[in-house]
Amino acid sequence: MIDGAQLLDAIYEIVQDKKIEKSIIFEGIKEGFQKAYEKFFDPEAIVRVDIDENTGQIKVFKELTVVQKIEDEWLEIGINAAKEKYGEDVSIGNNVYEPVEFTLDFSKLAVMQVGQIIKQKIREGEKNKIYQEFLEKNHEIVGGFVKDITETSYLVDIDGSIVPIWYKKIIPGETFDIDQRICFYIEEVSKDNKHSQIQASRIHPEFLAKLIEIEVPEILEGIVEIKSVAREPGNRAKIAVYSHEEGVDPIGSCVGASGSRIKNVTKELAGEKIDVVLYSDDKKTFLMNSLAPVKVISIEIDEENNEGFIVVPNEQLSLAIGKKGMAARLVANLVNMKINIFSLESANERKVAVHWNGNITESELNNPEFINKVNKRREKASSNNLKTNRFQKPKTESTQEIDNSLFVKDSSIDEIQASIAAFENLSNNEASSFDEIDDQYDDYYENN
């Protein structure tokens, strides 16, 4: 016979330790006894289990149908025997419940079944607890402390729940120590997932967007809106913003006084530089804003194929393409469009139509002042890069790779990279180094 007092003590301990409702444990006990009876006596039997929650006493009953003539003694009882045991009010077709005696073998089997089901109930209860706890935090930023480090992930304690964040979802080059605080974006919360119910990320574009929301009250108030985000995690990002209120500068709101707001976000993102551009419903204008500081000579959009054809000054082709195509890839992801970038010289050679419908005219392009501005920006970037390199160790490439396809919406990253690949040889032949290109972007966005 099972000791009721010991049973209640065990249930209380599970409830306290696993933070699972007592009713779930009682449900598991009932289910365990039902299965034990089905295995020990009759798989077709209908069993009722009663538990006194005050004493822990368990009673098991098998359901019998009252019949005139018994055909199955495991499931039926004769009318005369039924009336003798349960009273004269019993009639044919009624169901009565006969107590089941607890033999030693049955008790052992029942305890084993209950143990297995309780473990299953605990796992399901923990999963449901995590799901309910994090459902309201889905698509938000949460923070916690690193409790363990495995071969594939950091295990983060968030209010008593352990959430893994895989290394592939960490910004390249980042490392965290035990007990160090870490925050991340919750991509998805699921009830059932073999690996993790919580999909956590520090490389998702929305992580950047949410960090900026925290820094910029105008976004929380609905005055300024982030329209789109593109990231090369740990290197550079672009966000497109729009103001719903006349007189409010969305770019200035995000950058903050002396860049204070955007610098706080950059610090959280391991130095990732952020360019803030003005969104426009007009695709051509949006593309040109996204390409800045590169000037656009000609722009044509194939709406059917969601593809843009852009001609830029010869001197700014490498700036438009960027290191390993990063600048062009950021623009393509920001505007969600495949883009093809040509220098004016290349466009003429390939017979690409030049419409002169961009943000620089032919006379402005040929004006020595434009060339001087480009050269000055290059010289300033080169000078800054030289000063920096005197005092800093050269950066090494991280061996960690980012799956870019996670964040491209309609255009595949392969298509975008294919359109960029043709420019990499050209950009390698340009006079500016890639570090100088980055400095030119920094100079433009810090001073405009």
XYZ file of C-alpha atoms in Angstrom:
448
model
C 0.000 0.000 0.000
C 1.269 3.474 -0.866
C 1.953 5.765 2.118
C -0.266 8.838 1.693
C 1.854 11.099 3.915
C 5.037 10.281 1.983
C 3.169 10.886 -1.260
C 2.063 14.373 -0.161
C 5.625 15.216 0.945
C 6.971 14.144 -2.467
C 4.315 16.190 -4.290
C 5.072 19.275 -2.191
C 8.815 18.918 -2.884
C 8.225 18.675 -6.659
C 5.900 21.691 -6.617
C 8.436 23.811 -4.720
C 11.478 22.666 -6.687
C 10.024 22.683 -10.198
C 7.514 25.517 -9.724
C 4.750 23.357 -11.218
C 1.104 23.480 -10.177
C 0.023 20.760 -7.722
C -2.944 19.853 -9.929
C -0.563 18.742 -12.697
C 1.160 16.302 -10.312
C -2.153 14.841 -9.100
C -3.224 14.470 -12.723
C -0.004 12.534 -13.406
C -0.606 10.209 -10.456
C -4.124 9.422 -11.638
C -2.884 8.755 -15.161
C -0.124 6.486 -13.833
C -2.553 4.301 -11.861
C -4.890 4.089 -14.842
C -2.098 2.887 -17.105
C -0.845 0.445 -14.461
C -4.302 -1.126 -14.169
C -4.630 -1.387 -17.949
C -1.259 -3.158 -18.154
C -1.754 -5.370 -15.097
C -5.400 -6.354 -15.586
C -7.258 -5.282 -18.722
C -6.262 -2.816 -21.466
C -9.931 -2.169 -22.290
C -10.928 -1.366 -18.719
C -12.251 2.023 -17.689
C -10.628 3.102 -14.438
C -11.342 5.963 -12.030
C -8.686 7.139 -9.585
C -9.572 9.244 -6.538
C -6.923 11.030 -4.459
C -7.622 12.679 -1.134
C -5.466 15.816 -1.342
C -5.527 16.209 2.446
C -4.366 12.694 3.429
C -2.730 11.452 0.211
C -4.909 8.327 0.234
C -5.406 6.805 -3.228
C -8.409 4.719 -4.265
C -8.770 2.991 -7.635
C -12.112 1.863 -9.064
C -12.923 -0.077 -12.205
C -16.080 0.800 -14.099
C -18.578 -2.050 -14.657
C -21.735 -1.988 -16.736
C -24.837 -3.594 -15.187
C -26.217 -6.317 -17.482
C -28.772 -9.124 -17.398
C -26.214 -11.705 -18.595
C -22.439 -11.301 -18.180
C -20.358 -11.734 -21.330
C -17.153 -10.060 -20.105
C -16.518 -10.307 -16.386
C -13.793 -7.640 -16.537
C -16.194 -5.023 -17.866
C -19.650 -6.170 -16.709
C -21.596 -7.154 -13.563
C -24.871 -9.002 -13.298
C -28.001 -7.147 -12.169
C -28.459 -9.282 -9.039
C -24.843 -8.861 -7.871
C -25.007 -5.140 -8.616
C -28.145 -4.664 -6.519
C -26.594 -6.654 -3.673
C -23.416 -4.480 -3.690
C -24.757 -1.066 -4.709
C -28.452 -1.032 -3.735
C -31.838 -1.702 -5.217
C -31.841 1.500 -7.253
C -29.355 0.006 -9.725
C -30.830 -0.972 -13.090
C -29.580 -2.584 -16.317
C -27.375 -0.225 -18.312
C -26.091 1.676 -15.254
C -22.394 1.993 -14.525
C -21.046 1.095 -11.104
C -17.521 1.410 -9.695
C -15.856 -1.503 -7.966
C -12.833 -0.874 -5.686
C -9.531 -2.366 -6.892
C -7.370 -4.134 -4.325
C -3.734 -3.030 -4.134
C -1.610 -6.171 -4.475
C 2.158 -5.912 -4.087
C 2.830 -6.466 -7.785
C 0.164 -3.982 -8.828
C 1.501 -1.385 -6.390
C 5.052 -1.751 -7.771
C 3.824 -1.385 -11.345
C 1.698 1.603 -10.382
C 4.642 3.364 -8.698
C 6.825 2.792 -11.787
C 4.110 4.136 -14.128
C 3.478 7.145 -11.916
C 7.221 7.932 -11.835
C 7.493 7.903 -15.624
C 4.391 10.042 -16.108
C 5.386 12.522 -13.389
C 8.737 13.044 -15.143
C 6.894 13.641 -18.405
C 4.467 16.014 -16.672
C 7.388 17.904 -15.142
C 9.018 18.317 -18.563
C 5.730 19.453 -20.092
C 5.088 21.755 -17.148
C 8.514 23.351 -17.432
C 8.034 23.826 -21.166
C 4.630 25.380 -20.655
C 5.994 27.596 -17.869
C 8.772 28.887 -20.138
C 6.335 29.360 -23.016
C 3.879 31.357 -20.898
C 6.657 33.349 -19.250
C 8.362 34.375 -22.496
C 5.362 34.667 -24.819
C 4.813 38.273 -23.769
C 8.536 38.925 -24.284
C 8.526 37.601 -27.846
C 10.106 40.093 -30.288
C 11.467 42.109 -27.360
C 14.859 42.567 -25.710
C 15.557 40.686 -22.477
C 18.616 40.565 -20.263
C 20.179 38.076 -17.899
C 23.452 36.669 -16.589
C 25.668 34.025 -18.158
C 25.497 30.934 -15.949
C 27.379 28.434 -18.093
C 29.346 28.224 -21.332
C 29.060 25.153 -23.551
C 30.700 24.163 -26.834
C 27.816 25.696 -28.808
C 26.165 28.348 -26.660
C 26.013 30.631 -23.660
C 23.409 29.589 -21.073
C 21.733 32.701 -19.717
C 19.694 32.902 -16.502
C 16.645 35.121 -16.981
C 14.593 35.319 -13.797
C 15.271 31.662 -12.993
C 14.794 30.290 -16.525
C 17.845 29.149 -18.502
C 17.891 30.324 -22.113
C 20.663 29.338 -24.565
C 22.002 31.821 -27.090
C 23.974 29.998 -29.783
C 27.393 31.277 -30.810
C 26.140 31.773 -34.371
C 23.647 34.311 -32.968
C 26.397 36.290 -31.200
C 28.105 39.256 -32.892
C 31.406 38.004 -34.416
C 34.295 38.560 -32.041
C 32.133 38.919 -28.933
C 32.900 36.895 -25.811
C 31.150 36.773 -22.454
C 32.235 35.470 -19.067
C 30.357 33.596 -16.349
C 28.084 35.975 -14.372
C 28.471 38.697 -17.016
C 25.245 40.454 -17.996
C 24.055 39.966 -21.580
C 20.979 41.162 -23.431
C 19.478 39.828 -26.651
C 16.429 39.884 -28.888
C 13.877 37.053 -28.743
C 13.177 35.990 -32.312
C 10.657 33.271 -31.527
C 8.962 31.502 -28.629
C 7.647 27.989 -29.295
C 5.878 25.371 -27.178
C 7.847 22.469 -28.604
C 11.406 22.649 -29.868
C 13.988 19.896 -29.428
C 16.872 22.347 -29.131
C 15.416 25.454 -27.483
C 11.984 26.958 -26.994
C 13.497 30.439 -27.029
C 15.313 31.617 -30.152
C 17.682 34.344 -28.933
C 19.825 36.620 -31.111
C 22.204 39.570 -30.987
C 22.627 39.698 -34.774
C 18.990 40.085 -35.809
C 18.134 43.487 -37.371
C 15.295 43.918 -34.873
C 17.811 43.754 -32.001
C 19.313 46.972 -33.344
C 15.857 48.502 -33.900
C 14.765 47.722 -30.321
C 17.988 49.144 -28.869
C 17.375 52.384 -30.735
C 13.775 52.451 -29.486
C 15.107 52.344 -25.927
C 17.398 55.310 -26.600
C 14.943 57.417 -28.630
C 11.731 58.481 -26.822
C 10.343 59.892 -30.077
C 10.100 56.321 -31.395
C 8.256 55.047 -28.321
C 5.868 58.008 -28.636
C 5.151 57.133 -32.270
C 6.535 60.403 -33.626
C 9.500 58.756 -35.360
C 9.260 55.345 -37.015
C 11.998 52.899 -37.997
C 10.989 51.730 -41.468
C 13.737 49.204 -42.162
C 17.053 47.912 -40.845
C 20.044 46.260 -42.519
C 23.028 44.868 -40.615
C 26.455 43.409 -41.106
C 26.723 42.448 -37.418
C 29.752 43.902 -35.682
C 30.766 45.954 -38.721
C 28.125 48.348 -40.006
C 24.386 48.867 -40.133
C 21.879 51.149 -41.808
C 18.481 52.158 -40.496
C 15.817 54.090 -42.394
C 13.661 56.425 -40.311
C 10.630 58.599 -40.931
C 8.908 61.366 -38.953
C 5.120 61.481 -38.576
C 5.272 64.985 -37.126
C 6.284 68.068 -39.063
C 9.252 69.820 -37.574
C 10.746 66.700 -35.976
C 14.005 65.600 -37.584
C 13.970 61.770 -37.479
C 17.696 61.457 -38.146
C 18.622 63.982 -35.463
C 16.272 62.300 -33.008
C 18.008 58.942 -33.485
C 21.562 60.278 -33.477
C 21.082 62.542 -30.449
C 23.145 65.504 -29.251
C 26.763 64.986 -30.309
C 25.799 61.455 -31.360
C 25.041 60.432 -27.763
C 22.073 58.179 -28.511
C 23.575 56.302 -31.432
C 26.893 55.893 -29.578
C 25.139 54.047 -26.756
C 23.720 51.574 -29.271
C 27.074 51.171 -31.018
C 28.688 50.382 -27.665
C 26.166 47.601 -26.994
C 26.790 46.187 -30.486
C 30.537 45.722 -30.053
C 31.424 48.872 -32.003
C 29.042 48.295 -34.914
C 28.769 51.609 -36.797
C 25.253 52.786 -37.608
C 24.211 54.996 -40.531
C 20.812 56.673 -40.141
C 19.100 57.567 -43.431
C 15.817 59.238 -44.281
C 13.066 56.931 -45.524
C 10.918 57.881 -48.516
C 7.920 56.176 -50.117
C 9.524 57.052 -53.450
C 11.877 54.143 -54.169
C 14.335 56.212 -56.193
C 14.661 58.808 -53.450
C 14.976 56.105 -50.793
C 17.727 54.379 -52.785
C 19.650 57.624 -53.215
C 19.326 58.440 -49.499
C 20.591 54.964 -48.652
C 23.635 55.273 -50.906
C 24.871 58.546 -49.346
C 27.549 59.863 -49.324
C 27.752 58.375 -52.826
C 26.188 60.627 -55.461
C 23.837 59.057 -58.004
C 24.098 60.019 -61.661
C 21.336 57.792 -62.961
C 18.762 55.516 -61.371
C 16.258 53.166 -62.944
C 13.974 50.680 -61.185
C 12.500 47.557 -62.707
C 9.328 47.269 -60.619
C 8.363 43.879 -62.025
C 11.640 42.238 -60.954
C 12.236 44.512 -57.948
C 15.664 45.461 -59.281
C 17.535 48.761 -59.353
C 20.141 49.971 -61.870
C 22.361 52.741 -60.521
C 25.157 54.751 -62.130
C 27.617 56.551 -59.832
C 30.684 58.745 -60.417
C 33.853 56.833 -61.318
C 35.558 58.209 -58.219
C 32.867 56.835 -55.907
C 32.378 53.295 -57.242
C 34.509 51.670 -54.528
C 32.658 53.705 -51.906
C 29.310 52.482 -53.277
C 30.445 48.841 -53.281
C 32.345 48.822 -49.991
C 34.582 46.178 -48.466
C 33.641 42.772 -49.904
C 30.436 44.363 -51.188
C 29.269 45.315 -47.693
C 28.060 48.838 -48.531
C 26.037 47.651 -51.535
C 24.674 44.683 -49.598
C 23.503 46.941 -46.775
C 21.689 49.199 -49.221
C 20.107 46.231 -51.004
C 18.830 44.808 -47.717
C 17.663 48.193 -46.460
C 15.526 48.913 -49.530
C 14.718 45.199 -50.026
C 15.762 45.241 -53.649
C 18.412 43.698 -55.865
C 20.737 46.464 -57.001
C 23.250 46.777 -59.834
C 25.854 49.535 -59.481
C 27.908 50.880 -62.403
C 30.523 53.583 -62.637
C 29.784 56.147 -65.329
C 32.699 54.838 -67.364
C 31.487 51.239 -67.074
C 27.910 52.236 -67.907
C 29.013 53.908 -71.113
C 31.148 50.916 -72.069
C 28.252 48.500 -71.457
C 25.712 50.710 -73.206
C 23.720 51.113 -69.989
C 21.239 53.993 -70.256
C 22.345 57.072 -68.311
C 19.321 59.252 -67.505
C 20.987 61.949 -65.360
C 17.983 61.760 -63.049
C 19.910 61.310 -59.798
C 21.122 63.844 -57.261
C 24.059 65.189 -59.257
C 23.966 66.885 -62.636
C 26.475 66.516 -65.455
C 27.807 70.030 -64.867
C 28.189 69.353 -61.118
C 30.011 66.117 -61.840
C 32.459 67.872 -64.142
C 32.929 70.765 -61.733
C 36.398 70.648 -60.147
C 34.753 71.435 -56.800
C 33.099 67.986 -56.754
C 36.420 66.244 -57.409
C 38.069 68.369 -54.731
C 35.392 67.382 -52.187
C 35.855 63.704 -52.996
C 39.630 63.999 -52.724
C 39.424 65.947 -49.457
C 37.190 63.302 -47.924
C 39.625 60.618 -49.078
C 42.597 62.546 -47.686
C 40.868 63.085 -44.363
C 39.901 59.412 -44.156
C 43.434 58.363 -45.086
C 44.895 60.677 -42.441
C 42.523 59.380 -39.735
C 43.300 55.810 -40.715
C 47.046 56.446 -40.523
C 46.750 57.995 -37.046
C 44.609 55.112 -35.843
C 46.960 52.458 -37.186
C 49.905 53.989 -35.318
C 48.345 53.219 -31.976
C 46.090 50.239 -32.617
C 46.843 46.665 -33.468
C 45.483 45.648 -36.851
C 42.079 43.977 -36.705
C 41.947 40.296 -37.487
C 39.151 38.649 -39.406
C 36.745 36.726 -37.197
C 36.370 33.085 -38.094
C 32.691 33.270 -37.158
C 30.328 33.557 -40.090
C 26.863 35.096 -40.281
C 24.055 33.494 -42.251
C 22.988 36.560 -44.278
C 19.997 34.741 -45.751
C 18.277 35.008 -42.368
C 17.440 38.631 -42.948
C 16.910 39.129 -46.695
C 13.190 39.334 -47.351
C 12.305 38.926 -51.026
C 15.655 39.039 -52.832
C 18.045 36.184 -52.073
C 21.486 37.059 -50.746
C 23.048 34.992 -53.533
C 21.458 37.258 -56.134
C 22.623 40.375 -54.337
C 26.140 39.049 -53.885
C 26.271 37.949 -57.518
C 25.479 41.470 -58.646
C 28.159 42.801 -56.294
C 30.878 40.281 -57.117
C 31.601 41.865 -60.463
C 32.551 45.097 -58.704
C 35.001 43.659 -56.224
C 37.853 43.503 -58.725
C 37.103 47.062 -59.722
C 37.068 48.237 -56.115
C 40.359 46.445 -55.465
C 41.970 48.603 -58.140
C 40.708 51.856 -56.625
C 43.228 54.099 -54.868
C 41.313 54.166 -51.547
C 41.806 51.319 -49.104
C 38.760 49.687 -47.543
C 39.592 51.254 -44.179
C 39.576 54.657 -45.863
C 36.167 53.829 -47.360
C 34.805 53.134 -43.874
C 36.278 56.405 -42.643
C 34.591 58.281 -45.488
C 31.226 56.877 -44.362
C 32.024 57.774 -40.750
C 32.963 61.329 -41.718
C 29.770 61.799 -43.739
C 27.315 60.463 -41.155
C 29.021 62.200 -38.237
C 29.001 65.593 -39.910
C 25.688 65.610 -41.800
